[in-house]
PDB file of C-alpha atoms in Angstrom:
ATOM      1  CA  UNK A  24      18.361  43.578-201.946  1.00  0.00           C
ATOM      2  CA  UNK A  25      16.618  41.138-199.832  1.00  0.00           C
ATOM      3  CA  UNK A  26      19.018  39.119-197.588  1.00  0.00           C
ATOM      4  CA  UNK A  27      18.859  34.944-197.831  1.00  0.00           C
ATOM      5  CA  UNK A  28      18.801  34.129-194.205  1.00  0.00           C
ATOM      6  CA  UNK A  29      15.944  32.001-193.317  1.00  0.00           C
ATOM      7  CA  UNK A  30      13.466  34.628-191.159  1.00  0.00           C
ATOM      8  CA  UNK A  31      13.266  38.329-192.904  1.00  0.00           C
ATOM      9  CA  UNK A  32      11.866  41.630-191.779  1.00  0.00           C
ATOM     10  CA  UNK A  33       8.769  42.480-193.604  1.00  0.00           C
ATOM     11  CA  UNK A  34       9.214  46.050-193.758  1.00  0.00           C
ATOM     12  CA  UNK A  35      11.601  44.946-196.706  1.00  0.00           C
ATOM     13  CA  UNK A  36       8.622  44.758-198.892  1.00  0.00           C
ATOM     14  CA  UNK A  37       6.666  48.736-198.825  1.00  0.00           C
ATOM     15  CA  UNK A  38       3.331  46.698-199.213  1.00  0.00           C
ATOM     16  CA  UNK A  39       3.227  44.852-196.272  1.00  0.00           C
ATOM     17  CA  UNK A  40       2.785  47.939-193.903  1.00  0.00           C
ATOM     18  CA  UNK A  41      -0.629  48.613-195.465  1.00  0.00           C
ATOM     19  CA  UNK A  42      -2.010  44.832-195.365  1.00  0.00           C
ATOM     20  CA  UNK A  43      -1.163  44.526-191.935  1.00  0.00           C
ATOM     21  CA  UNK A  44      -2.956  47.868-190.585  1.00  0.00           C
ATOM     22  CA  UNK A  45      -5.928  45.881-192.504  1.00  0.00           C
ATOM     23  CA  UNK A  46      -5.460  43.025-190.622  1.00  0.00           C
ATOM     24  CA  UNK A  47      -8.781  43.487-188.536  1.00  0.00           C
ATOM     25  CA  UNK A  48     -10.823  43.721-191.563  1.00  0.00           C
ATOM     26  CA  UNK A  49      -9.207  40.698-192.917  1.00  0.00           C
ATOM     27  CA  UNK A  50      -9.923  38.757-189.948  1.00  0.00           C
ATOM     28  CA  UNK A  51     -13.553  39.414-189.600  1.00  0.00           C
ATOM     29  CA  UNK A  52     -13.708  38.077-193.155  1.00  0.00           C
ATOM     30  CA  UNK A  53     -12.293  34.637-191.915  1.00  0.00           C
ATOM     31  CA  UNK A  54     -13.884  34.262-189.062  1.00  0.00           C
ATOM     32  CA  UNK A  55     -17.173  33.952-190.781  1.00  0.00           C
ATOM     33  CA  UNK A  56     -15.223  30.671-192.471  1.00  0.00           C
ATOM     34  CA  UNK A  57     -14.134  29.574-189.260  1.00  0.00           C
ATOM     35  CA  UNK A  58     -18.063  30.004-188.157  1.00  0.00           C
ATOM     36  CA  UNK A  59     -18.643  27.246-191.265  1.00  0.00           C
ATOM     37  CA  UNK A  60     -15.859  24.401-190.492  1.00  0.00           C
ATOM     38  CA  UNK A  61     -16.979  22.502-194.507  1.00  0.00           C
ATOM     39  CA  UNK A  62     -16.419  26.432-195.823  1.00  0.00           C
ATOM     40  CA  UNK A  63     -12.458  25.699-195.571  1.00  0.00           C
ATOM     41  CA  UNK A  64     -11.769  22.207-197.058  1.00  0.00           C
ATOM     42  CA  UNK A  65      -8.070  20.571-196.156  1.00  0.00           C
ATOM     43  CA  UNK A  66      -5.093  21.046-198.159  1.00  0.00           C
ATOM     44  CA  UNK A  67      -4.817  17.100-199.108  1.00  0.00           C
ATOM     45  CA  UNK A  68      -7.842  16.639-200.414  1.00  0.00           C
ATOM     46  CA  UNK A  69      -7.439  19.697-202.659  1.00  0.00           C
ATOM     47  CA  UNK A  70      -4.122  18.558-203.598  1.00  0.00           C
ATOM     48  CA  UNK A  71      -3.015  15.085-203.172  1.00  0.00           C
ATOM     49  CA  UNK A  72       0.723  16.036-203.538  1.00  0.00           C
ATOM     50  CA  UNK A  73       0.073  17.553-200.069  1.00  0.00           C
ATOM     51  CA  UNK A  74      -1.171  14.677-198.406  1.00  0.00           C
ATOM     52  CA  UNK A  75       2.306  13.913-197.017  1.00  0.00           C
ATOM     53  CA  UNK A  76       2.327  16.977-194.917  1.00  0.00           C
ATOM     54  CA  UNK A  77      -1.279  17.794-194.730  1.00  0.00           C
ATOM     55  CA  UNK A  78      -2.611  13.402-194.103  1.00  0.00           C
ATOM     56  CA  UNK A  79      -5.349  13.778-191.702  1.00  0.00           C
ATOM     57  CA  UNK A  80      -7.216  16.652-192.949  1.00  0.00           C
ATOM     58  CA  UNK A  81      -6.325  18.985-190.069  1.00  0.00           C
ATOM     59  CA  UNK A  82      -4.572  21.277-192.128  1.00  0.00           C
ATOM     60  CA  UNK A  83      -7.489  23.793-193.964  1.00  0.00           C
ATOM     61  CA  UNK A  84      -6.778  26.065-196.816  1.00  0.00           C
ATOM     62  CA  UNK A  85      -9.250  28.862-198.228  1.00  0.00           C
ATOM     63  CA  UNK A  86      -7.437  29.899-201.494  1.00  0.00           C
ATOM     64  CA  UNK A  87      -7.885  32.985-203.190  1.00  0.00           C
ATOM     65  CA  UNK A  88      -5.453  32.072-205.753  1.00  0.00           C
ATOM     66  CA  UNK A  89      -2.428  30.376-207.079  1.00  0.00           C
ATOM     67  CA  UNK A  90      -0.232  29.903-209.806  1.00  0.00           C
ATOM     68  CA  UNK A  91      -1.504  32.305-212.095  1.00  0.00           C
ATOM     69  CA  UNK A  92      -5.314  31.121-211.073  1.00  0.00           C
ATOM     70  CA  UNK A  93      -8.282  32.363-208.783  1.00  0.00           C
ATOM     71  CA  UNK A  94     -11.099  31.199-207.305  1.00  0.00           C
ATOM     72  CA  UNK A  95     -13.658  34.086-208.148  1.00  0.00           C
ATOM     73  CA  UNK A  96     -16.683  32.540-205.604  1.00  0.00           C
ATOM     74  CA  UNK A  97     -13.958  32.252-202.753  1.00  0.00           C
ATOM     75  CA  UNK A  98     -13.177  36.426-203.592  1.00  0.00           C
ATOM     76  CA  UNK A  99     -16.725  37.407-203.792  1.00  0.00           C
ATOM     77  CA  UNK A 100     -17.340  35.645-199.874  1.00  0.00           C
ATOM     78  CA  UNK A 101     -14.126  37.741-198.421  1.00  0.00           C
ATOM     79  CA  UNK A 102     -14.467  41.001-201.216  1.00  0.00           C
ATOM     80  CA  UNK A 103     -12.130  43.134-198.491  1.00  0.00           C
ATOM     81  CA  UNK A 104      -9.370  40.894-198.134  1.00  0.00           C
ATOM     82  CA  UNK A 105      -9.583  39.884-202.526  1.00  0.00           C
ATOM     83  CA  UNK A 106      -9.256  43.492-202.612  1.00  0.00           C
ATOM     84  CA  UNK A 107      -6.516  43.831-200.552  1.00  0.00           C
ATOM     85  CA  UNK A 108      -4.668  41.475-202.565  1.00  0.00           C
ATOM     86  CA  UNK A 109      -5.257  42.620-205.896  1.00  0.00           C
ATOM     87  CA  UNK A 110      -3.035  46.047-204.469  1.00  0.00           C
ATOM     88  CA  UNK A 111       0.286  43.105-203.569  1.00  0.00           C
ATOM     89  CA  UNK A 112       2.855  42.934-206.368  1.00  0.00           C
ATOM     90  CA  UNK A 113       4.389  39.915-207.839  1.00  0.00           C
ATOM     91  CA  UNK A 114       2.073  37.719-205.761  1.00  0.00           C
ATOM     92  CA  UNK A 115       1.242  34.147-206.458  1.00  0.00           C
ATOM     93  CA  UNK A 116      -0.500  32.274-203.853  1.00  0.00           C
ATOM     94  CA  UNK A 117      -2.909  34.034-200.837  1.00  0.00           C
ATOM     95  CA  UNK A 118      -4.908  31.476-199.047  1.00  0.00           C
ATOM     96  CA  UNK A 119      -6.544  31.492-195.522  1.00  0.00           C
ATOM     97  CA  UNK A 120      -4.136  28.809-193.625  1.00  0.00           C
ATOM     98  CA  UNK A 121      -6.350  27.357-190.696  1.00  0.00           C
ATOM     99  CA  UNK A 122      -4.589  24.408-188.811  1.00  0.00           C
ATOM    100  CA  UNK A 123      -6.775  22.513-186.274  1.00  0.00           C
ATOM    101  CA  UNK A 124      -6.164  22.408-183.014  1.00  0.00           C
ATOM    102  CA  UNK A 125      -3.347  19.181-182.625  1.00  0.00           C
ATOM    103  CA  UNK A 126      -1.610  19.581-186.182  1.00  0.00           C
ATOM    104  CA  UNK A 127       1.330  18.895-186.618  1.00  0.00           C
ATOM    105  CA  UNK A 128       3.129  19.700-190.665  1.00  0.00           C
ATOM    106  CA  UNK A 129       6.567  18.083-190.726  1.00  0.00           C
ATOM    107  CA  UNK A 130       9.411  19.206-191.975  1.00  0.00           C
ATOM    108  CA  UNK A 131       9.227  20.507-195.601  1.00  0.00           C
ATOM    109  CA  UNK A 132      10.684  23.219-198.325  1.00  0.00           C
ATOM    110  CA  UNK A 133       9.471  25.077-201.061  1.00  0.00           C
ATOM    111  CA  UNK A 134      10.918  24.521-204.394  1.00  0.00           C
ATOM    112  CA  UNK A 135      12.659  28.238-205.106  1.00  0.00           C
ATOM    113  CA  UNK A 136      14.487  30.560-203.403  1.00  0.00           C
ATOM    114  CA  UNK A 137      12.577  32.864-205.680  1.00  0.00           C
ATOM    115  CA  UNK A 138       9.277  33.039-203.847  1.00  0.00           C
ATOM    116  CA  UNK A 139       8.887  34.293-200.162  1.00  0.00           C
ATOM    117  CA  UNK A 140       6.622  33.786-197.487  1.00  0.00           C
ATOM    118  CA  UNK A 141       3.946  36.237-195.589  1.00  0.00           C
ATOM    119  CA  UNK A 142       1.850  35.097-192.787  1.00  0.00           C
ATOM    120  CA  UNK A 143      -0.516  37.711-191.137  1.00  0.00           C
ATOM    121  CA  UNK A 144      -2.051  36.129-187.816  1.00  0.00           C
ATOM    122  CA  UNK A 145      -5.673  36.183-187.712  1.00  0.00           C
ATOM    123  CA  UNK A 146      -6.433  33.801-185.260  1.00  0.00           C
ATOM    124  CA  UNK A 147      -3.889  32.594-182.413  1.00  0.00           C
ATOM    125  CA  UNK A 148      -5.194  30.712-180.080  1.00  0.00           C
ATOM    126  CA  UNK A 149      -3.490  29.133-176.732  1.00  0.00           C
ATOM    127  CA  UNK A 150      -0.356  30.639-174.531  1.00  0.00           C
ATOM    128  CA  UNK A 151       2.843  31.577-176.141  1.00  0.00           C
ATOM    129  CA  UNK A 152       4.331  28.947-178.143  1.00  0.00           C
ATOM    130  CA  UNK A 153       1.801  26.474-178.682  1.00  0.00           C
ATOM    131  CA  UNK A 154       1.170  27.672-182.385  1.00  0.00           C
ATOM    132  CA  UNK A 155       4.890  28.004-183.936  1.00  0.00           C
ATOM    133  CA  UNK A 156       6.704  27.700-186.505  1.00  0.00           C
ATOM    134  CA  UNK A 157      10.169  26.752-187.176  1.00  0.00           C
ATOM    135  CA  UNK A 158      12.293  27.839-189.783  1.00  0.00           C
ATOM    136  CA  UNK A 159      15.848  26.089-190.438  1.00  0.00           C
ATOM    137  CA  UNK A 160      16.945  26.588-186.645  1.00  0.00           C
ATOM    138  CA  UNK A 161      15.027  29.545-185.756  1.00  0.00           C
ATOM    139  CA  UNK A 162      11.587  29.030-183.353  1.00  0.00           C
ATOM    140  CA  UNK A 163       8.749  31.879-184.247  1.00  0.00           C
ATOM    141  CA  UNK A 164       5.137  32.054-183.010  1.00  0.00           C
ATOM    142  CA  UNK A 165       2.408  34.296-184.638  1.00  0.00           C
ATOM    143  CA  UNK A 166       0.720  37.188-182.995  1.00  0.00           C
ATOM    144  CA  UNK A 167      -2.859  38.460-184.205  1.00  0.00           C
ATOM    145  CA  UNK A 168      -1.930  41.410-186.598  1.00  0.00           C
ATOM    146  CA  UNK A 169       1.965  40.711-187.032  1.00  0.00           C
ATOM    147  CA  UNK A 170       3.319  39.108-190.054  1.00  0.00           C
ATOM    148  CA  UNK A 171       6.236  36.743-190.084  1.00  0.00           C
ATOM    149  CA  UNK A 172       8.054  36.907-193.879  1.00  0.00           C
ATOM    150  CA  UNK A 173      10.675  33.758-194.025  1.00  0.00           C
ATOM    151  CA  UNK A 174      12.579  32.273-197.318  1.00  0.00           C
ATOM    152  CA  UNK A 175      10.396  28.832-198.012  1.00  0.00           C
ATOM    153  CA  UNK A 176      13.288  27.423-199.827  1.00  0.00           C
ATOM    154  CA  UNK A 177      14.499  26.571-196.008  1.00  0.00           C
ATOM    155  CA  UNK A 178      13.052  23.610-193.834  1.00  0.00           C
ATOM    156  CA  UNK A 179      10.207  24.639-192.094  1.00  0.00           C
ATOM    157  CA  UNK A 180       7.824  22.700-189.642  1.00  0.00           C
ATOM    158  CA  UNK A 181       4.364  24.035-187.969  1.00  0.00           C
ATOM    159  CA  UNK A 182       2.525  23.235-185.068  1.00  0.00           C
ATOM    160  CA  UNK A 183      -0.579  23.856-183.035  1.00  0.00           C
ATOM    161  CA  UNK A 184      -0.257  22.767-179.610  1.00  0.00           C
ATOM    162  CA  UNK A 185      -3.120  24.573-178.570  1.00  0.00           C
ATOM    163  CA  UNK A 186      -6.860  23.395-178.424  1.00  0.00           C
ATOM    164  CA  UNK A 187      -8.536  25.794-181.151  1.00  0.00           C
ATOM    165  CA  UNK A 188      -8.031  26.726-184.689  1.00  0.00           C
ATOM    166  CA  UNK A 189      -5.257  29.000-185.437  1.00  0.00           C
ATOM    167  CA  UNK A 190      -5.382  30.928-188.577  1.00  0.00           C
ATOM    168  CA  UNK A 191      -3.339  33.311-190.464  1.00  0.00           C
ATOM    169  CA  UNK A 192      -3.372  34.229-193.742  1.00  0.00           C
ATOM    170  CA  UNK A 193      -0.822  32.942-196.254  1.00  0.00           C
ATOM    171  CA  UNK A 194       0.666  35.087-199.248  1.00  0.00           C
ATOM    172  CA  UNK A 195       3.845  33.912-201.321  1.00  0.00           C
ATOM    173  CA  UNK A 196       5.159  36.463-203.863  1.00  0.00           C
ATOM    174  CA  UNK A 197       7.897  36.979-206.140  1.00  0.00           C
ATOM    175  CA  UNK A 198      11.384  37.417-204.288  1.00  0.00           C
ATOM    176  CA  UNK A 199      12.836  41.288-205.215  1.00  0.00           C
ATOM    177  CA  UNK A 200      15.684  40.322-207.916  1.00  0.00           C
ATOM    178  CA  UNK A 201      18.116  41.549-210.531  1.00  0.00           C
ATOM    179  CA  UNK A 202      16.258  39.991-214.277  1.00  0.00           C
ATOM    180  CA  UNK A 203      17.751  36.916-214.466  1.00  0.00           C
ATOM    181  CA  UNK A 204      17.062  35.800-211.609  1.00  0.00           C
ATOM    182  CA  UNK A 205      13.181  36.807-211.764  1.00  0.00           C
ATOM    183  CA  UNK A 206      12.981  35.503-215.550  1.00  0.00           C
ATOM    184  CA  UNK A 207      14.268  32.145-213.394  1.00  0.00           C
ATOM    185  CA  UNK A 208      11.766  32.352-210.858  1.00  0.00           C
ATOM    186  CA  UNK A 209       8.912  32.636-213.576  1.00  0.00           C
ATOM    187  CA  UNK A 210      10.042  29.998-215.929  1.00  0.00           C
ATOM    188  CA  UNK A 211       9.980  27.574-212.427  1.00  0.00           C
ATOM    189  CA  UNK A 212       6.730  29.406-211.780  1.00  0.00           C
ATOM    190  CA  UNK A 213       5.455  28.223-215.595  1.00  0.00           C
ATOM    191  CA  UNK A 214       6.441  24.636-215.549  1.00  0.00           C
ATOM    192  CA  UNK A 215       5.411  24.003-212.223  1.00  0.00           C
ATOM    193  CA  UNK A 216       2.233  25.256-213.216  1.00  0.00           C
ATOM    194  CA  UNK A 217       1.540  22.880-215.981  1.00  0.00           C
ATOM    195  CA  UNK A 218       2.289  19.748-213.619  1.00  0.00           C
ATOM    196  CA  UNK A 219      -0.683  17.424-213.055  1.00  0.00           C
ATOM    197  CA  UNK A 220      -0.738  17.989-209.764  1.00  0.00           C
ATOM    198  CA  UNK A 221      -1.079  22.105-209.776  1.00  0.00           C
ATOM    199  CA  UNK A 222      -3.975  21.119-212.489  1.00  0.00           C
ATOM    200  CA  UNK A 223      -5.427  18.681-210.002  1.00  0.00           C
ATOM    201  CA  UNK A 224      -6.062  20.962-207.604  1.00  0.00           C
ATOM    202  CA  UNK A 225      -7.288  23.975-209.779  1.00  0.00           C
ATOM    203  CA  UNK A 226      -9.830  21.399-210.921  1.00  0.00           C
ATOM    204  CA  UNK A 227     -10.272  20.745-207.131  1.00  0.00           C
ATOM    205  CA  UNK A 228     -11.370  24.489-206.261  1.00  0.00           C
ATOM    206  CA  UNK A 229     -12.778  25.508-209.419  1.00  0.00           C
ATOM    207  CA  UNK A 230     -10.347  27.832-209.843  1.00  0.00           C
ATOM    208  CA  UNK A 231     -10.128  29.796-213.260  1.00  0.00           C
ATOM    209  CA  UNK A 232      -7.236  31.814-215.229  1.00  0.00           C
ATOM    210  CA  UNK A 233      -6.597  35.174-213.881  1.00  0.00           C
ATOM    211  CA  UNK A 234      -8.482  37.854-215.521  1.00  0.00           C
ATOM    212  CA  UNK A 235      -5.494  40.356-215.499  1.00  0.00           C
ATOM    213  CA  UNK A 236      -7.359  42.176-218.465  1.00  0.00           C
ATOM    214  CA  UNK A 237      -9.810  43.334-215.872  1.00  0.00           C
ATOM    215  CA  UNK A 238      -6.997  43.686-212.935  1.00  0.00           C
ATOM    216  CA  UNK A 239      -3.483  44.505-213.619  1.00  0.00           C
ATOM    217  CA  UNK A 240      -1.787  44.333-210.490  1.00  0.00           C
ATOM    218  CA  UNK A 241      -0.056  47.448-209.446  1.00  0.00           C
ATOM    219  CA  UNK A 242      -0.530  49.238-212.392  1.00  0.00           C
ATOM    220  CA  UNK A 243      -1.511  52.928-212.643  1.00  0.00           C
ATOM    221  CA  UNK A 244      -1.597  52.946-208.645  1.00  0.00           C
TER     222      UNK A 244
END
């Protein structure tokens, strides 16, 4: 069982080993974004529910997909990482996370303690604790190649103190669970989905429907 403090150990979840001996490949794949600052357009202008903790379009987000939808042009510029992420069970949102140097995201929580965080730094720029996170009570930084797994049903706040980009990319899956509670999770998962807001910013990023006829996650692997 996974534990419900705020900050978990990664090694919980057998995938995340592989994804993070990866991580070089998948940050050679961003960097080319970060080369193209209008490649990665900010998180409130893709979504305008997020303009409360994303107002001054500091906050960048490169999604490969979310809520059940993808953005196939966004996979075919990063193939290696897409790839990577097809082989993740249970996920439901992967997105390159760049934050400008200065940003500040206030306090904020997910809306289930059915989904879990993954960060894998790409990009950390600046001395120890100028990018960092915090996470109920608990500080964290990033380090290029670690990941940092945290329960985003807790208050969390974000900063980047330091005068470049930092980057990291984002992955939210399914918390492990006994049936009910992941026949919960997806039912959240469904109407949250169908919310004008979630359609907003598929419309936003031209993101389509999963093909899962073409790749079923996890299956026959």
């Amino acid at each position: 069982m996974i534990p419900t403090t705020p900050i978990l150990d990664p090694s919980l979840l057998a995938w995340t080993e592989r994804l993070a001996s990866e991580w070089r490949t998948i940050q050679a794949e961003c960097d080319l974004l970060l080369g193209e600052r209008d490649a990665i357009p900010s998180l409130g202008r893709i979504a305008s529910y997020h303009r409360r903790i994303a107002p001054d379009d500091k906050w960048r987000s490169f999604f490969f997909e979310a809520h059940g939808y993808e953005v196939v042009s966004n996979r075919a510029r990063c193939p290696a990482t897409a790839a990577l992420l097809d082989t993740i069970p249970d996920l439901v949102t992967a997105f390159y996370s760049v934050m400008d140097a200065g940003t500040h995201v206030p306090r904020h929580r997910g809306f289930s303690k059915g989904l879990l965080n993954i960060h894998l730094g790409l990009r950390i720029p600046g001395k120890a604790g100028d990018c960092r996170i915090q996470v109920a009570d608990q500080n964290h930084g990033w380090g290029e190649g670690d990941l940092l797994m945290f329960d985003e049903s807790f208050h969390h706040e974000v900063w980047n103190d330091s005068d470049r980009p930092r980057a990291v990319l984002f992955i939210q899956v399914m918390r492990p669970m006994r049936w009910r509670g992941r026949l919960l999770t997806r039912a959240t998962i469904a109407v949250v989905n169908r919310t004008k807001y979630v359609q907003q910013a598929r419309r936003s990023i031209g993101a389509t429907p999963k093909r899962f006829a073409q790749r079923s996650r996890g299956e026959g692997r």
